[in-house]
Amino acid sequence: MKRMFARDIAIDLGTANTLIYEKGRGIVLNEPSMVALKEVNGRRQPVAYGAEAKAMLGKTPEGVEVIRPVRTGVIADFEVASLMLRHFISRVRALSWSMIKPRVMVGVPCGITEVEKRAIREAVQDQAREVRLIDEAMAAAIGCDLPVTEACGSLVIDMGGGTTDIAVISLKDVVYSVSVRQGGDALDEAIINYIRRRHHLLIGEATAEQIKKSVGTAHQDYDDEVMEIRGRSLILGTPTTLKVSGGEIREAMSEVISQIVLAVRQALEHTPPELSGDIINRGLALAGGGALVRGLGKRLSEELEMEVSIPADPLGVVAEGAGRCLDHGDVFKDIWI
């Protein structure tokens, strides 16, 4: 017999990945924010979503295109984003055997406009009976188990695919926040540009991401690791292989990481002195997919001279934190946007 109640869900609509948290079950979906579309009679029709679409990236035949509908944390292609969210939410609802639309909480970057907020609400509303928004940095702080309800300062860095959100939080409110349009995608682009400039080799987005995950590092402790990569020689025009080291990739990513460190310094400069003392004692929390870059926590710790903690699942903390807001609505209802 089908259950006739709906479980509330929380969505981390990220540039790189979309995660869905279901009340009582935890994170039930983690898929790349990608859709493969084929043009039929002048209209775009989806042929694959998520991981299946990502596997097609750079390998599609004529007439098929892989689209990332979310850019720098906001919806860039409303039609495709709606298709993607409808598909993902339908999958989750099917697992729950529920015929009733759920309440939905969506994490959004700090500083987005009212127009962008409305676009997110409209993309979700046909699959929900109620749509709420929450600042991603606040959700990340809750997911990292920071004491956001207490009268003490907490600093969280949520480094996603398109943006890095930095926030100082106290008493369930954001004291200061900034969103830097630099994240995992910027690191991938920096690697592509470095390989082209230094080795005259053209590589694609998927290869750049693989390099970042395999030998990418923000600290010299990992410089000696080596990886063989394949691409097209810009000199000969033929497929070519070469080996790159962690030190080279650290050099390639250095400018992007330096901009993020600078943004954190600026956030600390705007933090009231009493809260600064709390942050020095407690340290900062590093979340998001960018936290998986090896040595990033150590580099931040050395440059900012404070402890850096990384949760066990940094990619899932925004969805987890937004989900906890649904689970404990009486405690967190005043932080919804």
XYZ file of C-alpha atoms in Angstrom:
337
model
C 0.000 0.000 0.000
C 1.381 3.395 -0.959
C 2.112 5.920 1.716
C -0.035 9.019 1.293
C 2.200 11.484 3.139
C 5.035 13.551 1.693
C 8.491 13.811 3.210
C 9.947 17.322 3.146
C 13.100 17.667 1.058
C 16.037 20.064 0.935
C 17.949 20.808 -2.274
C 21.491 22.034 -2.767
C 21.217 23.305 -6.333
C 24.893 23.583 -7.117
C 26.815 24.565 -10.219
C 28.583 21.203 -10.282
C 26.225 18.877 -8.360
C 22.635 18.779 -7.171
C 22.027 17.071 -3.843
C 18.659 16.263 -2.299
C 18.084 15.562 1.386
C 14.864 13.844 2.424
C 13.542 14.261 5.947
C 14.175 11.140 7.959
C 16.418 9.533 5.314
C 19.335 11.903 4.794
C 20.889 12.593 1.387
C 19.065 10.450 -1.167
C 20.361 11.963 -4.419
C 23.737 13.316 -5.537
C 23.988 13.933 -9.273
C 25.969 16.286 -11.546
C 23.927 19.370 -12.496
C 23.889 18.466 -16.179
C 21.323 17.655 -18.857
C 21.943 16.211 -22.329
C 19.536 17.619 -24.908
C 18.750 16.664 -28.469
C 17.075 19.026 -30.895
C 14.000 17.471 -32.518
C 11.852 19.525 -34.910
C 13.296 22.754 -33.540
C 12.650 21.830 -29.909
C 15.143 20.660 -27.291
C 14.303 17.319 -25.707
C 16.225 15.768 -22.781
C 17.973 12.471 -23.422
C 19.981 12.116 -20.195
C 20.339 13.694 -16.753
C 23.023 13.848 -14.081
C 25.863 11.315 -14.222
C 24.610 9.880 -17.513
C 24.702 13.343 -19.098
C 28.136 14.104 -17.606
C 29.547 10.926 -19.205
C 28.600 12.433 -22.578
C 30.454 15.725 -21.954
C 32.744 16.445 -24.906
C 31.739 13.200 -26.625
C 28.308 13.975 -28.071
C 27.398 13.602 -31.758
C 25.997 16.465 -33.785
C 22.583 17.499 -32.558
C 23.167 16.492 -28.932
C 24.374 19.050 -26.405
C 25.283 18.722 -22.741
C 24.140 21.774 -20.776
C 24.892 22.952 -17.265
C 21.804 25.013 -16.408
C 23.309 26.445 -13.208
C 26.239 28.842 -13.466
C 28.012 30.607 -10.589
C 25.362 29.315 -8.222
C 22.327 30.719 -10.051
C 20.077 29.474 -12.839
C 21.452 30.377 -16.261
C 18.973 28.334 -18.333
C 15.566 28.353 -16.670
C 13.924 25.843 -19.006
C 16.654 23.213 -18.627
C 16.988 23.795 -14.865
C 13.249 23.191 -14.487
C 13.499 19.957 -16.468
C 16.435 18.784 -14.370
C 14.830 19.607 -11.022
C 11.535 18.040 -12.062
C 13.381 14.850 -12.998
C 15.461 14.695 -9.794
C 12.545 15.486 -7.462
C 10.347 12.936 -9.259
C 13.028 10.288 -8.652
C 13.102 11.084 -4.947
C 9.324 11.123 -4.667
C 9.145 7.757 -6.432
C 11.505 6.287 -3.821
C 9.216 7.599 -1.089
C 6.048 6.243 -2.736
C 4.382 9.569 -2.020
C 1.618 11.070 -4.143
C 1.583 14.372 -2.222
C 3.956 17.179 -3.146
C 6.561 17.889 -0.440
C 7.680 21.120 1.133
C 11.024 22.048 -0.413
C 13.954 24.014 1.026
C 16.547 25.248 -1.482
C 20.017 26.558 -0.638
C 20.984 29.764 -2.478
C 24.272 31.728 -2.590
C 24.511 34.822 -0.421
C 23.966 38.046 -2.312
C 21.772 36.729 -5.132
C 19.150 39.118 -6.498
C 15.375 38.958 -6.038
C 15.067 38.047 -9.720
C 17.405 35.072 -9.212
C 15.478 34.005 -6.100
C 12.228 34.117 -8.046
C 13.752 32.015 -10.835
C 14.741 29.325 -8.331
C 11.295 29.317 -6.731
C 9.579 29.052 -10.109
C 11.873 26.204 -11.193
C 10.833 24.138 -8.150
C 7.265 25.193 -7.416
C 5.465 22.784 -9.757
C 7.015 19.891 -7.780
C 6.354 21.364 -4.322
C 3.431 22.505 -2.245
C 5.683 25.103 -0.599
C 9.133 26.483 -1.495
C 11.519 28.075 0.980
C 15.048 29.391 0.530
C 18.039 29.397 2.857
C 21.447 31.033 2.570
C 23.924 28.312 1.532
C 26.556 29.556 3.969
C 24.073 29.320 6.854
C 23.024 25.830 5.720
C 26.688 24.812 5.481
C 27.362 26.102 8.986
C 24.436 24.069 10.359
C 25.625 21.014 8.403
C 29.115 21.467 9.888
C 27.634 21.438 13.420
C 28.733 25.003 14.157
C 26.953 26.678 17.116
C 24.916 29.046 14.936
C 22.212 29.532 17.594
C 24.670 30.725 20.244
C 26.101 34.184 20.927
C 29.511 33.363 19.497
C 31.185 33.848 16.133
C 31.477 31.050 13.570
C 33.260 31.327 10.226
C 32.323 29.015 7.370
C 33.725 28.776 3.833
C 31.517 26.934 1.347
C 33.554 26.385 -1.816
C 31.271 25.088 -4.545
C 31.612 24.671 -8.283
C 30.705 28.205 -9.292
C 30.999 30.292 -6.132
C 32.733 30.378 -2.779
C 30.500 31.696 0.009
C 32.205 33.060 3.119
C 30.124 33.989 6.156
C 30.512 34.990 9.777
C 27.498 33.774 11.776
C 26.207 34.466 15.273
C 22.781 34.012 16.930
C 21.190 32.458 13.824
C 22.095 35.482 11.712
C 24.780 36.315 9.174
C 26.974 39.099 10.577
C 29.006 39.423 7.371
C 29.028 37.461 4.140
C 30.607 37.614 0.732
C 30.231 35.447 -2.344
C 33.248 35.108 -4.630
C 32.563 33.982 -8.188
C 35.451 31.534 -7.958
C 35.180 27.826 -7.212
C 35.812 24.378 -8.614
C 34.981 25.433 -12.184
C 37.519 28.249 -12.003
C 40.142 25.733 -10.862
C 39.307 23.490 -13.839
C 39.577 26.436 -16.230
C 42.908 27.463 -14.710
C 44.249 23.929 -15.261
C 43.078 23.913 -18.899
C 44.745 27.280 -19.547
C 47.977 26.228 -17.805
C 48.296 22.978 -19.758
C 47.630 24.798 -23.027
C 50.103 27.581 -22.255
C 52.896 25.485 -20.715
C 52.645 22.219 -22.667
C 50.746 23.278 -25.833
C 48.212 20.564 -25.122
C 44.460 21.005 -25.401
C 42.358 19.147 -22.809
C 38.658 19.202 -22.015
C 36.648 19.979 -18.884
C 36.350 16.331 -17.848
C 40.123 15.802 -18.054
C 40.786 18.997 -16.114
C 38.441 17.848 -13.351
C 40.162 14.457 -13.255
C 43.562 16.162 -12.928
C 42.249 18.341 -10.091
C 40.921 15.313 -8.217
C 43.987 13.128 -8.835
C 46.996 15.416 -8.363
C 45.478 18.843 -7.687
C 46.896 20.407 -4.548
C 46.965 23.731 -2.772
C 50.022 22.897 -0.643
C 53.588 21.912 -1.512
C 53.360 18.726 0.579
C 51.721 17.014 -2.413
C 53.896 18.463 -5.189
C 55.636 15.159 -6.038
C 52.540 13.256 -7.173
C 52.433 12.589 -10.926
C 49.648 11.791 -13.394
C 49.646 10.932 -17.087
C 47.157 12.928 -19.127
C 45.951 12.795 -22.725
C 44.905 15.553 -25.080
C 45.458 17.061 -28.506
C 48.781 18.667 -29.350
C 48.354 22.253 -30.520
C 51.609 21.944 -32.470
C 51.140 18.601 -34.249
C 47.346 18.377 -34.111
C 47.583 14.724 -33.002
C 46.617 12.935 -29.752
C 49.439 13.248 -27.219
C 50.198 12.076 -23.683
C 52.345 13.752 -21.053
C 52.936 13.633 -17.311
C 52.063 16.488 -14.978
C 53.026 16.857 -11.337
C 51.139 18.123 -8.326
C 53.529 21.076 -8.190
C 52.508 22.185 -11.686
C 48.822 21.918 -10.873
C 49.351 23.841 -7.630
C 50.957 26.583 -9.701
C 48.038 26.483 -12.151
C 45.430 26.829 -9.384
C 47.373 29.278 -7.237
C 45.741 32.498 -8.494
C 42.197 31.249 -7.898
C 43.032 30.003 -4.398
C 44.796 33.284 -3.600
C 41.615 35.197 -4.468
C 39.643 33.006 -2.064
C 42.223 33.545 0.708
C 41.986 37.301 0.092
C 38.195 37.183 0.372
C 38.469 35.337 3.711
C 40.892 37.991 4.979
C 38.405 40.700 3.995
C 35.621 38.877 5.842
C 37.784 38.727 8.962
C 38.541 42.450 8.640
C 34.793 43.191 8.686
C 34.149 40.967 11.710
C 33.499 42.665 15.100
C 36.411 42.175 17.533
C 34.504 39.996 20.034
C 33.420 37.614 17.275
C 36.962 37.594 15.902
C 38.155 36.265 19.241
C 35.626 33.421 19.041
C 36.760 32.554 15.514
C 40.429 32.516 16.521
C 39.626 30.113 19.362
C 37.281 27.907 17.350
C 38.827 28.158 13.880
C 36.918 28.023 10.611
C 34.953 25.305 8.831
C 35.732 24.503 5.196
C 32.900 22.875 3.236
C 31.773 22.270 -0.336
C 33.407 20.221 -3.068
C 36.434 22.532 -3.041
C 37.294 21.259 0.443
C 38.317 17.991 -1.238
C 41.293 19.692 -2.948
C 44.247 18.260 -1.101
C 46.183 20.660 1.063
C 43.604 23.456 0.842
C 42.769 23.266 4.529
C 46.465 23.282 5.437
C 47.170 26.276 3.184
C 44.275 28.249 4.674
C 45.451 27.332 8.162
C 49.002 28.528 7.491
C 48.028 31.746 5.698
C 45.256 32.745 8.125
C 47.015 31.375 11.243
C 43.998 29.510 12.588
C 42.631 25.995 12.779
C 40.651 24.687 9.797
C 38.155 21.851 10.180
C 36.710 19.865 7.264
C 33.554 17.741 7.774
C 33.484 14.071 6.837
C 31.234 14.799 3.831
C 32.029 18.394 2.786
C 30.008 18.068 -0.431
C 26.807 17.218 1.421
C 26.807 19.760 4.256
C 24.572 22.362 2.537
C 21.862 19.806 1.786
C 22.332 18.293 5.253
C 22.090 21.696 6.959
C 19.039 22.760 4.954
C 17.468 19.413 5.803
C 18.053 19.964 9.520
C 16.201 23.270 9.205
C 13.217 21.283 7.979
C 13.642 18.664 10.704
C 13.805 21.349 13.417
C 11.585 24.087 12.009
C 10.788 25.461 15.470
C 14.468 26.266 16.044
C 15.460 27.517 12.585
C 12.266 28.979 11.077
C 13.513 32.574 11.519
C 16.511 32.026 9.214
C 14.483 31.080 6.115
C 14.582 33.615 3.305
